[in-house]
Short mmCIF file of C-alpha atoms and ligand atoms in Angstrom, two decimals:
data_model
loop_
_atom_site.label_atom_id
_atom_site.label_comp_id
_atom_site.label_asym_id
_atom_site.label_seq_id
_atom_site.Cartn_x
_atom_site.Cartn_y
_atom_site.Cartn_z
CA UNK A 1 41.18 36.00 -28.81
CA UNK A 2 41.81 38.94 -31.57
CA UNK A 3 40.97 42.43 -31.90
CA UNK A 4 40.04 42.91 -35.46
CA UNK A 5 39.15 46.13 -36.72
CA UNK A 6 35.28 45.76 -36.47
CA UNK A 7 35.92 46.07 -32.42
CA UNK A 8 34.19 42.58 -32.32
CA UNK A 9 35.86 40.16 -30.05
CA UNK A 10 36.13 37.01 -31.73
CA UNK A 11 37.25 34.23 -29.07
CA UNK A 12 39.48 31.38 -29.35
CA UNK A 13 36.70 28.45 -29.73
CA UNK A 14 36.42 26.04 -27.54
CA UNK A 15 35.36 23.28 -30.09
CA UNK A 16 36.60 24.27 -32.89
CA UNK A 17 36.36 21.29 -34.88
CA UNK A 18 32.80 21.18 -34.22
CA UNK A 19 30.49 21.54 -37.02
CA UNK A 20 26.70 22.41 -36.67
CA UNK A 21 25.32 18.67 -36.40
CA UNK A 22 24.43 16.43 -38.67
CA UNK A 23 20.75 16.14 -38.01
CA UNK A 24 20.84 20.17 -38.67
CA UNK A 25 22.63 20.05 -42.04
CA UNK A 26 20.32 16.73 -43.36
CA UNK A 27 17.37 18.39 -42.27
CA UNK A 28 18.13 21.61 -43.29
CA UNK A 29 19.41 20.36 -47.43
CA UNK A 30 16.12 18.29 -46.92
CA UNK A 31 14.16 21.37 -46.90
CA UNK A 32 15.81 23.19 -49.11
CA UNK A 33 15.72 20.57 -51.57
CA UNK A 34 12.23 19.23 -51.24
CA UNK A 35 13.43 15.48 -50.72
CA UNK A 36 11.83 12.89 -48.74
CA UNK A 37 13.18 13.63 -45.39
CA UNK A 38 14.29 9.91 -43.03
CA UNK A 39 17.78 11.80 -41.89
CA UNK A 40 17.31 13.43 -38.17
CA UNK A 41 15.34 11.33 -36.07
CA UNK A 42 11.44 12.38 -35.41
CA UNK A 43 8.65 11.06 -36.32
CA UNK A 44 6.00 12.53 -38.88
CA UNK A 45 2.69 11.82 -37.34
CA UNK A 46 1.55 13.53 -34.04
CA UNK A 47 1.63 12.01 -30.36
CA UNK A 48 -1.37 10.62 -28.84
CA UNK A 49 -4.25 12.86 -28.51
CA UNK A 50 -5.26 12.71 -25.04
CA UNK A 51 -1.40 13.98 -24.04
CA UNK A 52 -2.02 16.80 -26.17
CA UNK A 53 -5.28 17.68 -24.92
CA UNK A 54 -4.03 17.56 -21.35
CA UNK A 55 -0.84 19.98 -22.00
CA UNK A 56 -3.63 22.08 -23.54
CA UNK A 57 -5.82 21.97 -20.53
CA UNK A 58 -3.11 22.93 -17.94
CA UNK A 59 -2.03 25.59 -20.33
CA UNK A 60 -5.37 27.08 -20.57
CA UNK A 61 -5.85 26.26 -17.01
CA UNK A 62 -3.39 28.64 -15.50
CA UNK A 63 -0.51 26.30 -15.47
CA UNK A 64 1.99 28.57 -16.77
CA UNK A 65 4.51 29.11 -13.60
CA UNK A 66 7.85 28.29 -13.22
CA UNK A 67 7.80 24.23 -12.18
CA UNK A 68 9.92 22.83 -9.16
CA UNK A 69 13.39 22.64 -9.98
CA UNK A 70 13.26 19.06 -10.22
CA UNK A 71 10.15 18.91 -11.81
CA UNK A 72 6.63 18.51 -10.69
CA UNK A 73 5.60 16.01 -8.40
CA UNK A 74 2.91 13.84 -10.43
CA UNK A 75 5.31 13.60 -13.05
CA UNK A 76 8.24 12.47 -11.01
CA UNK A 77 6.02 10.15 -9.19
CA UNK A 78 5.16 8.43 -12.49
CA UNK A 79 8.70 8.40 -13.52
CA UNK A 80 9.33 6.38 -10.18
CA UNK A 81 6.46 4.07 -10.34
CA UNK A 82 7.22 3.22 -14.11
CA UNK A 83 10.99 2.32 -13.23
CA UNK A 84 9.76 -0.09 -10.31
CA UNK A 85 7.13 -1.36 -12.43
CA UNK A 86 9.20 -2.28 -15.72
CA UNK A 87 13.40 -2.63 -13.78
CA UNK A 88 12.24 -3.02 -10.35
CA UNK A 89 14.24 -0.21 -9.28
CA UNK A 90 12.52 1.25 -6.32
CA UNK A 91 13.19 5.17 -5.61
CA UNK A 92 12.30 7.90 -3.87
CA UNK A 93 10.90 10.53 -6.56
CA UNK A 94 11.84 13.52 -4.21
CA UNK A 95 15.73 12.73 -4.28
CA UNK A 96 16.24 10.45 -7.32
CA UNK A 97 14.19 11.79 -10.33
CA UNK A 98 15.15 14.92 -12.18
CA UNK A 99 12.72 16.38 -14.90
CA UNK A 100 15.05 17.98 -17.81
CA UNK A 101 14.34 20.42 -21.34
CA UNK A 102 14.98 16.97 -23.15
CA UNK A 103 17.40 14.19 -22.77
CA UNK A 104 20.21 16.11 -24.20
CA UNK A 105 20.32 18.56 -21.03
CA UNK A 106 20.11 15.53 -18.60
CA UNK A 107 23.25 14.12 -20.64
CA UNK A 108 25.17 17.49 -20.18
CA UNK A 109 23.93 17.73 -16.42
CA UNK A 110 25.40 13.91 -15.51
CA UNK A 111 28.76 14.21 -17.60
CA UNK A 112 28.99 18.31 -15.76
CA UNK A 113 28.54 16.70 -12.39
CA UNK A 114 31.32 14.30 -12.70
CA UNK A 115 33.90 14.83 -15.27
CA UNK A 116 36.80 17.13 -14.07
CA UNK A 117 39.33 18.44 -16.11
CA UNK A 118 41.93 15.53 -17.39
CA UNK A 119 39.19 12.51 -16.63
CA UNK A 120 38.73 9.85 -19.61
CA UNK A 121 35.18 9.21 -20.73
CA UNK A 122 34.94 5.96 -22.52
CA UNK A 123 32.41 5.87 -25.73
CA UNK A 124 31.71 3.67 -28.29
CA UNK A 125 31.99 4.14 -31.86
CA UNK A 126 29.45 4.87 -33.32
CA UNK A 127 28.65 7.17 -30.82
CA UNK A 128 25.76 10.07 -30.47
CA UNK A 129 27.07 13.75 -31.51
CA UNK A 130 26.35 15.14 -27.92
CA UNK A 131 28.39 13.11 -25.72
CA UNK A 132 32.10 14.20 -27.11
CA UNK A 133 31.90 17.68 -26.98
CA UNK A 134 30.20 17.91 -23.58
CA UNK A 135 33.39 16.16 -21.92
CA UNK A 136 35.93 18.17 -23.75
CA UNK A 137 34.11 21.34 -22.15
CA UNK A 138 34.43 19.74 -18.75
CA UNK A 139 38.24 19.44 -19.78
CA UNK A 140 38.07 16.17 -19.84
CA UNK A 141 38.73 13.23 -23.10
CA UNK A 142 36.97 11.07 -24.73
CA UNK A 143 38.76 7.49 -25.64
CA UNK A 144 36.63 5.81 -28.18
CA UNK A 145 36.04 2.02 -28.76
CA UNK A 146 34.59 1.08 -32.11
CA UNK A 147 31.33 -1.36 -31.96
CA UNK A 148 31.75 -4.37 -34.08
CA UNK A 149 29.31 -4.67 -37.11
CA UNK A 150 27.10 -5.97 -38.15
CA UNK A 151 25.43 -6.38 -34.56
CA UNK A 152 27.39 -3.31 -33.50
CA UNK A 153 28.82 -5.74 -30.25
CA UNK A 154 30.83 -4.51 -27.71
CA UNK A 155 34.74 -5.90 -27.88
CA UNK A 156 35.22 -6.34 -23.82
CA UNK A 157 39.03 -7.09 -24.22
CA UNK A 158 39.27 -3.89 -25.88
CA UNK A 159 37.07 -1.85 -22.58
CA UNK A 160 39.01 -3.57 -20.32
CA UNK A 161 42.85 -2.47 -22.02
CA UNK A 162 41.10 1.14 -22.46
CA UNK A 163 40.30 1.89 -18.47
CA UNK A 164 43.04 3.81 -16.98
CA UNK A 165 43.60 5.41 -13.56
CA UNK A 166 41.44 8.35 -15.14
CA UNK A 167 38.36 7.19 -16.28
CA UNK A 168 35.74 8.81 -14.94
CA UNK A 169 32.53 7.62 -16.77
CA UNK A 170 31.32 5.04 -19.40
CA UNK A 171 28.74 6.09 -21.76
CA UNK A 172 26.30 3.48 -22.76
CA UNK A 173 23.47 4.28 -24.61
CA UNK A 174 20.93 1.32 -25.09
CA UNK A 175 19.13 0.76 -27.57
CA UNK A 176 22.16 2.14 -29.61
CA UNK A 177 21.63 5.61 -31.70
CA UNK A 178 22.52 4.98 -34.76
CA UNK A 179 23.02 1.26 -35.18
CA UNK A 180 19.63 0.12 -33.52
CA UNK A 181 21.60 -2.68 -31.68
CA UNK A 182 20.74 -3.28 -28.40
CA UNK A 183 23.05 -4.50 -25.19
CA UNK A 184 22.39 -8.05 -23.73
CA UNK A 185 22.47 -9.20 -19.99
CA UNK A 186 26.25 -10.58 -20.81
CA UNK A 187 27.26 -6.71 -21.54
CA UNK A 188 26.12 -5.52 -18.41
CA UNK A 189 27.32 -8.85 -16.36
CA UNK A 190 31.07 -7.52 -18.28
CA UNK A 191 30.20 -4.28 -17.11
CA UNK A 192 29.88 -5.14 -13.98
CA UNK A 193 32.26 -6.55 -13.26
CA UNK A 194 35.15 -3.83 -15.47
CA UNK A 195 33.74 -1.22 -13.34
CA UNK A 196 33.47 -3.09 -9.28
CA UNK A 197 36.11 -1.43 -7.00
CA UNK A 198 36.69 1.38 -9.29
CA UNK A 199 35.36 5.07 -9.00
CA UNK A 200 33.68 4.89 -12.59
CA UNK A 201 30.10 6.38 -13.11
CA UNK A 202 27.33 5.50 -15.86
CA UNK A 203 25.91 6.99 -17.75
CA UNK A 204 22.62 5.32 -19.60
CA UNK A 205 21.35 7.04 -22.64
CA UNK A 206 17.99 5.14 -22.38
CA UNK A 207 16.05 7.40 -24.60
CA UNK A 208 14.67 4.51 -27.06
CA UNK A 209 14.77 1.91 -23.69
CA UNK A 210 10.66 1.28 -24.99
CA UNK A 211 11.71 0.50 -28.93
CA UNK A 212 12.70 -3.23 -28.80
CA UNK A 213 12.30 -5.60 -31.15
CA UNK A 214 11.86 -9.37 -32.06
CA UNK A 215 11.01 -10.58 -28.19
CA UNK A 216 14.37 -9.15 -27.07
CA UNK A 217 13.93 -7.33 -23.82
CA UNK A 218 15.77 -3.88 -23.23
CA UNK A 219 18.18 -4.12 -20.36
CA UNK A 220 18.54 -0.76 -18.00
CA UNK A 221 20.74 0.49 -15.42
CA UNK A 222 18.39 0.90 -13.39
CA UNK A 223 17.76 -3.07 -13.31
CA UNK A 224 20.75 -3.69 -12.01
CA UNK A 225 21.09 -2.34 -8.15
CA UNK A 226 24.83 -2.92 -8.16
CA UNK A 227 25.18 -0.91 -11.44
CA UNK A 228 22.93 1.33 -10.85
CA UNK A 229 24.76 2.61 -7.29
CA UNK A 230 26.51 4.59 -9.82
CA UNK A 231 24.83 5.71 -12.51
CA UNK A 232 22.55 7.92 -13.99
CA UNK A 233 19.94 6.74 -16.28
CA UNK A 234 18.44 9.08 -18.99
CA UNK A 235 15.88 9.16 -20.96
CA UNK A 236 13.20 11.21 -22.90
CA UNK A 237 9.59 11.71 -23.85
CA UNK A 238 10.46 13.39 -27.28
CA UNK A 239 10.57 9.66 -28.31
CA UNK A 240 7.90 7.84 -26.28
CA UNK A 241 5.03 10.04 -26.96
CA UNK A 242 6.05 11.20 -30.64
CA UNK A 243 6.29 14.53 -29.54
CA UNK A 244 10.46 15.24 -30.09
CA UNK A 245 10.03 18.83 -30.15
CA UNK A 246 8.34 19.56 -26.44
CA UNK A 247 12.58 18.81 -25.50
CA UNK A 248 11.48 17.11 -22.54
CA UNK A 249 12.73 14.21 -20.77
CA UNK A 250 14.36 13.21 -17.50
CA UNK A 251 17.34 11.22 -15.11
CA UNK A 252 16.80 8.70 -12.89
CA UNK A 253 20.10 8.38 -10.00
CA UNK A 254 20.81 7.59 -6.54
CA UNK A 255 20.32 9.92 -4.33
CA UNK A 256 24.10 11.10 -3.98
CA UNK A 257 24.26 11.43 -7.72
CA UNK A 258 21.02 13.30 -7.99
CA UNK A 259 22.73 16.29 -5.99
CA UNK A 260 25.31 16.70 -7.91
CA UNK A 261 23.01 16.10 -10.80
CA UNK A 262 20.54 19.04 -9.82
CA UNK A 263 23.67 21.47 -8.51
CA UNK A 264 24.20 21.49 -12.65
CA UNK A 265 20.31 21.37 -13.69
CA UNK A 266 19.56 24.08 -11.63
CA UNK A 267 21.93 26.67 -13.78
CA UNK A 268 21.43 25.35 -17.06
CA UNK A 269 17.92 24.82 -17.16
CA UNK A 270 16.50 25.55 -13.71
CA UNK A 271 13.05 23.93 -14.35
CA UNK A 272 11.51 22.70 -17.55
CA UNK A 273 8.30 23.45 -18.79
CA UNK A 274 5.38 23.28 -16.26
CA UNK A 275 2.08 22.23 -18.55
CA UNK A 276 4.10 19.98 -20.55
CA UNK A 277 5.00 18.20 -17.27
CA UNK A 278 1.63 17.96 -16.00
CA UNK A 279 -0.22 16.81 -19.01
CA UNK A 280 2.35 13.99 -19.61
CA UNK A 281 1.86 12.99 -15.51
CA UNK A 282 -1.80 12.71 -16.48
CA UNK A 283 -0.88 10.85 -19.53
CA UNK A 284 1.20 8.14 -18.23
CA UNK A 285 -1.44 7.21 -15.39
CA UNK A 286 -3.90 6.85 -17.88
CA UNK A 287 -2.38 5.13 -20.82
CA UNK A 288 0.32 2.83 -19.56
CA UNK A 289 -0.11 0.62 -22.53
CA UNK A 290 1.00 3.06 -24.77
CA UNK A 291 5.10 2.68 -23.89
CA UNK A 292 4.47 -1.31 -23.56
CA UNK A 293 3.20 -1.02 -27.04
CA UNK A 294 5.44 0.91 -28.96
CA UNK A 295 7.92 -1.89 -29.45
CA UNK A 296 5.12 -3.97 -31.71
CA UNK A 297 4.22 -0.32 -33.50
CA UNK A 298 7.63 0.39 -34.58
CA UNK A 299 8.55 -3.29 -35.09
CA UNK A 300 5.93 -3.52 -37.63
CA UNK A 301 7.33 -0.18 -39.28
CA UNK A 302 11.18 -1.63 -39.19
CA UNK A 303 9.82 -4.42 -41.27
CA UNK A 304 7.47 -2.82 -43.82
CA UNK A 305 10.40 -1.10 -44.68
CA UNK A 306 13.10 -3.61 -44.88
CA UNK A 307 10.38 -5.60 -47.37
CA UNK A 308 9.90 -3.07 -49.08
CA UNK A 309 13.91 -3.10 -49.28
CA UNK A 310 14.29 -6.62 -50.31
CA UNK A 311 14.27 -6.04 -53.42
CA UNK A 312 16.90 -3.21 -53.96
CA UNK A 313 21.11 -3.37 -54.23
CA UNK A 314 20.90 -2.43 -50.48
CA UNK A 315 22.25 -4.33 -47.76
CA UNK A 316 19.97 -3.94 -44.83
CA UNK A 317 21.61 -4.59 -41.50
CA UNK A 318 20.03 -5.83 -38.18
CA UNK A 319 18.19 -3.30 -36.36
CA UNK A 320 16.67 -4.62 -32.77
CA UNK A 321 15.45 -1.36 -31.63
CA UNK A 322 15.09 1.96 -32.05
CA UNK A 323 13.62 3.85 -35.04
CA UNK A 324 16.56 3.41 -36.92
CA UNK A 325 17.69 1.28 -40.18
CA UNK A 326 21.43 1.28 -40.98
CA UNK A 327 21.77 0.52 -44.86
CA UNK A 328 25.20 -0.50 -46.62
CA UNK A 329 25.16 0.77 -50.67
CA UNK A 330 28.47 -0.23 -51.45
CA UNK A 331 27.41 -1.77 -54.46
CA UNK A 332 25.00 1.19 -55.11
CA UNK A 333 28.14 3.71 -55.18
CA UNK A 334 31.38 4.08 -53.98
CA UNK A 335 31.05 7.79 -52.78
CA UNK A 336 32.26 8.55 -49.29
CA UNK A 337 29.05 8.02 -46.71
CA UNK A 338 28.97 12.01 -46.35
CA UNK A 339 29.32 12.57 -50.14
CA UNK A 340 26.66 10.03 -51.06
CA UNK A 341 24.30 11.13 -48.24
CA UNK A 342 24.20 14.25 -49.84
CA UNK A 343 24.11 13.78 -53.64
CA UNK A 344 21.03 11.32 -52.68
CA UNK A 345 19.30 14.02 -51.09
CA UNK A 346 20.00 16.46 -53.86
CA UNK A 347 19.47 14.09 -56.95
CA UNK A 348 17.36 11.52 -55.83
CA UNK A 349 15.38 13.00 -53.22
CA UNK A 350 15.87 11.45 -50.00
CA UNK A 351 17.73 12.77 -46.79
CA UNK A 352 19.41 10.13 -44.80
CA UNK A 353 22.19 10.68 -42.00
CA UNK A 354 26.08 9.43 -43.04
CA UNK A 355 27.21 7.20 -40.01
CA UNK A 356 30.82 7.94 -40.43
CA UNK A 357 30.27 11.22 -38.32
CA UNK A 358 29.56 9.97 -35.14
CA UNK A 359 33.59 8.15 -35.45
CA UNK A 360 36.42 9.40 -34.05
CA UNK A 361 38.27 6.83 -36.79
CA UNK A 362 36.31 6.98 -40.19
CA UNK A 363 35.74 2.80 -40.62
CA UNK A 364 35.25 3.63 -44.47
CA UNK A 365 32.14 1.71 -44.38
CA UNK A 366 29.37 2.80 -46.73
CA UNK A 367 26.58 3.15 -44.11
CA UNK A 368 23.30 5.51 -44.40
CA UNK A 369 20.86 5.54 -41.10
CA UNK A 370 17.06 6.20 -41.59
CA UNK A 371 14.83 7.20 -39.65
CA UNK A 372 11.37 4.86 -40.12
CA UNK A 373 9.41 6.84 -37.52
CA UNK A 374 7.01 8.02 -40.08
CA UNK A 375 3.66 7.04 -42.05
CA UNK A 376 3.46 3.86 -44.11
CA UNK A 377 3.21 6.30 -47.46
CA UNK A 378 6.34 8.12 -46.59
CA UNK A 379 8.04 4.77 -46.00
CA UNK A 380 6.66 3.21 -49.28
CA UNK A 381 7.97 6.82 -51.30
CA UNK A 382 11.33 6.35 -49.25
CA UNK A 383 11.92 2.31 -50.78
CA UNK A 384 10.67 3.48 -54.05
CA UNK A 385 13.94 6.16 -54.25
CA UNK A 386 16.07 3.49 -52.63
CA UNK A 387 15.18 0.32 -55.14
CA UNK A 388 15.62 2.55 -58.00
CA UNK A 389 19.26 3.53 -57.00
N1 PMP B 401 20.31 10.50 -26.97
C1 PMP B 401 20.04 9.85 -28.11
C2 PMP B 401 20.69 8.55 -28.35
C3 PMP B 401 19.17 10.42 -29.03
O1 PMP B 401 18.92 9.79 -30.17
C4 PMP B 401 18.58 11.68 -28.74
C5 PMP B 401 17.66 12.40 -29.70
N2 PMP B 401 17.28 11.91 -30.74
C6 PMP B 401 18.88 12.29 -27.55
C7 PMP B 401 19.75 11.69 -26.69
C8 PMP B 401 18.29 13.63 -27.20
O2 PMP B 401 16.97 13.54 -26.79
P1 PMP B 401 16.10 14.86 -26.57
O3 PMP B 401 15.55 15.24 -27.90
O4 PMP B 401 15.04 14.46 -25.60
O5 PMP B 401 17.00 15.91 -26.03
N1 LIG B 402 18.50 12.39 -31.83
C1 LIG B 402 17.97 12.75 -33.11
C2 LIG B 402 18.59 11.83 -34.15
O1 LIG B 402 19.36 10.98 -33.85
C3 LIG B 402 18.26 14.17 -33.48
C4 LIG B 402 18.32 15.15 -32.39
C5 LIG B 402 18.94 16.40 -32.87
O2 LIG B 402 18.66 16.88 -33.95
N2 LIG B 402 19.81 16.93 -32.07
O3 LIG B 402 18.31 11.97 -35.29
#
């Protein structure tokens, strides 16, 4: 703390080598510059008509109240059936479902509830911006295990020299933001059996668990009863329904881990929105085949882009879910990722997202992500910038 002369209190920071994120700054030059904008990750078309005319019924329809803490029954009831319908993970909605203002509170909630000061938190490199500075505020550490390209694998000699007498919780986030690789039934059998006799929680950051590609099916915590005894599985709506800005999405934990879960939800957040809720309750009775289809819909996006790609100086890695396309342009430029990211929003027009920010250790790769959650003619002005460069 210091006392200057304004009589402000300015505090010692708690993070201060954090930076306003990356999906902020990308978006933000994107908009001030006018370019093409495939950095943060949303799509640019609207979700699916019916949802919205259902959040606009129970908002017109007096729906306006605070919701139950956990969130409101139809909607946790179609969280439950969905996860015994696609993992066969069969839960009681009143103790084990947890409605949250996005994915990103659940993901503070779950790492709040169990990391104590001093705990390790193992994540892999790349890893999402959220997850690092949530465990330092719990006093806690992150140790960081680089994925290794180009299918972004997990090394499990590596996991299994990293555990200590203090880790507290893994972090796995499948399908993988931003690499778009996806874990296999071998990871989790590794997993397994790292974690058995050990008082290490999970963490799933499922939010993309419906964006799989090429057959591959997406493997979840919550398909795995001995794995799942300890974890909490997260995901979100913002990505589902194509509606990233209604911040709404939800956990899915044993009944133990829900308490501690909600004892954290219900002082950050206490309840999240109560028309949003219902209308996407009403949605996901009535359109189940929209989240079985959105693998083949995105799929189809992944490769009109990547064609559309083939014939540039771009190396175009392999992406198996997600809406996400890592690109290498080494021998496009030799700029550092964060550097290049932004002189090719600036002078050519197109914001992407530098991957060398979600390392603890820069790799000194030359890696851009885009986002392809957006309309064929934005995809088609997006390859035209790239296979000019
Ligand atoms: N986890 C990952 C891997 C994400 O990509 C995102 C958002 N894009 C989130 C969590 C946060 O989701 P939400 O917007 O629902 O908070
Ligand atoms: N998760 C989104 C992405 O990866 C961004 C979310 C955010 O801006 N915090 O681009």
């Amino acid at each position: 703390m210091s006392l200057p002369s304004s009589g402000v209190l300015i505090p010692a920071s708690k993070l201060p080598d954090v930076k306003t994120t990356i999906f902020t700054r990308m978006s933000e030059l994107a908009r001030q510059t006018g370019a093409l904008n495939l950095s943060q990750g949303f799509p640019d078309f609207d979700g699916p008509r019916y949802l919205l005319e259902r959040v606009q019924f129970h908002l017109t329809h007096g729906q306006n109240q605070y919701a139950p803490m956990a969130g409101v029954m139809p909607l946790r009831e179609a969280i439950a059936e969905k996860v015994a319908d696609l993992y066969g993970c069969h839960t009681d909605p009143l103790e084990t479902v947890t409605v949250t203002a996005g994915a990103t509170e659940a993901l503070f909630c779950a790492i709040a509830a169990v990391v104590r000061p001093d705990d390790e938190v193992i994540l892999f490199d790349p890893a999402y911006d959220s997850y690092d500075p949530v465990v330092r505020l719990q006093g806690g550490r992150t140790v960081r295990i680089p994925l290794t390209p180009p299918h972004y694998t997990v090394d499990w000699n590596r996991v299994a020299d990293a555990l200590s007498p203090r880790t507290r919780l893994i972090i796995v986030n499948t399908p993988h933001n931003p690499t778009g690789s996806v874990w296999s039934a071998a990871d989790f059998a590794a997993l397994r059996d790292l974690v058995r006799d050990r008082e290490i929680y999970l963490l799933g950051d499922e939010v993309y668990e419906h964006i799989v590609f090429d057959g591959h099916a997406h493997h979840s915590l919550c398909a795995d009863p001995e794995l799942f005894g300890r974890s909490f599985v997260v995901s979100s709506f913002g990505k589902t329904y194509h509606v990233t800005g209604w911040k709404i999405g939800y956990c899915v934990a044993p009944a133990a881990l829900t308490t501690e879960f909600r004892r954290v939800h219900q002082f950050v957040n206490f309840a999240a929105n109560t028309p949003v809720q219902l209308g996407l309750a009403d949605f996901l009775r009535a359109h189940p085949e929209h989240h079985r289809a959105l693998g083949a819909f995105y799929q189809r996006k992944r490769d009109t882009l990547c064609a559309a790609l083939a014939g540039s100086r771009l190396g175009v890695e392999p992406s198996a879910g997600t809406y996400f396309q890592l690109i290498d342009y080494a021998a496009v430029g030799d700029l550092h990722d964060v550097e290049f990211a932004e002189w090719l929003t600036r002078s050519a027009g197109l914001a992407t997202i530098p991957v060398s920010v979600f390392h603890a250790v820069d790799p000194g790769r030359r890696v851009l992500r885009l986002c392809f959650a957006k309309d064929d003619t934005t995809l088609a002005r997006a390859a035209e910038i790239l296979c000019a460069l």
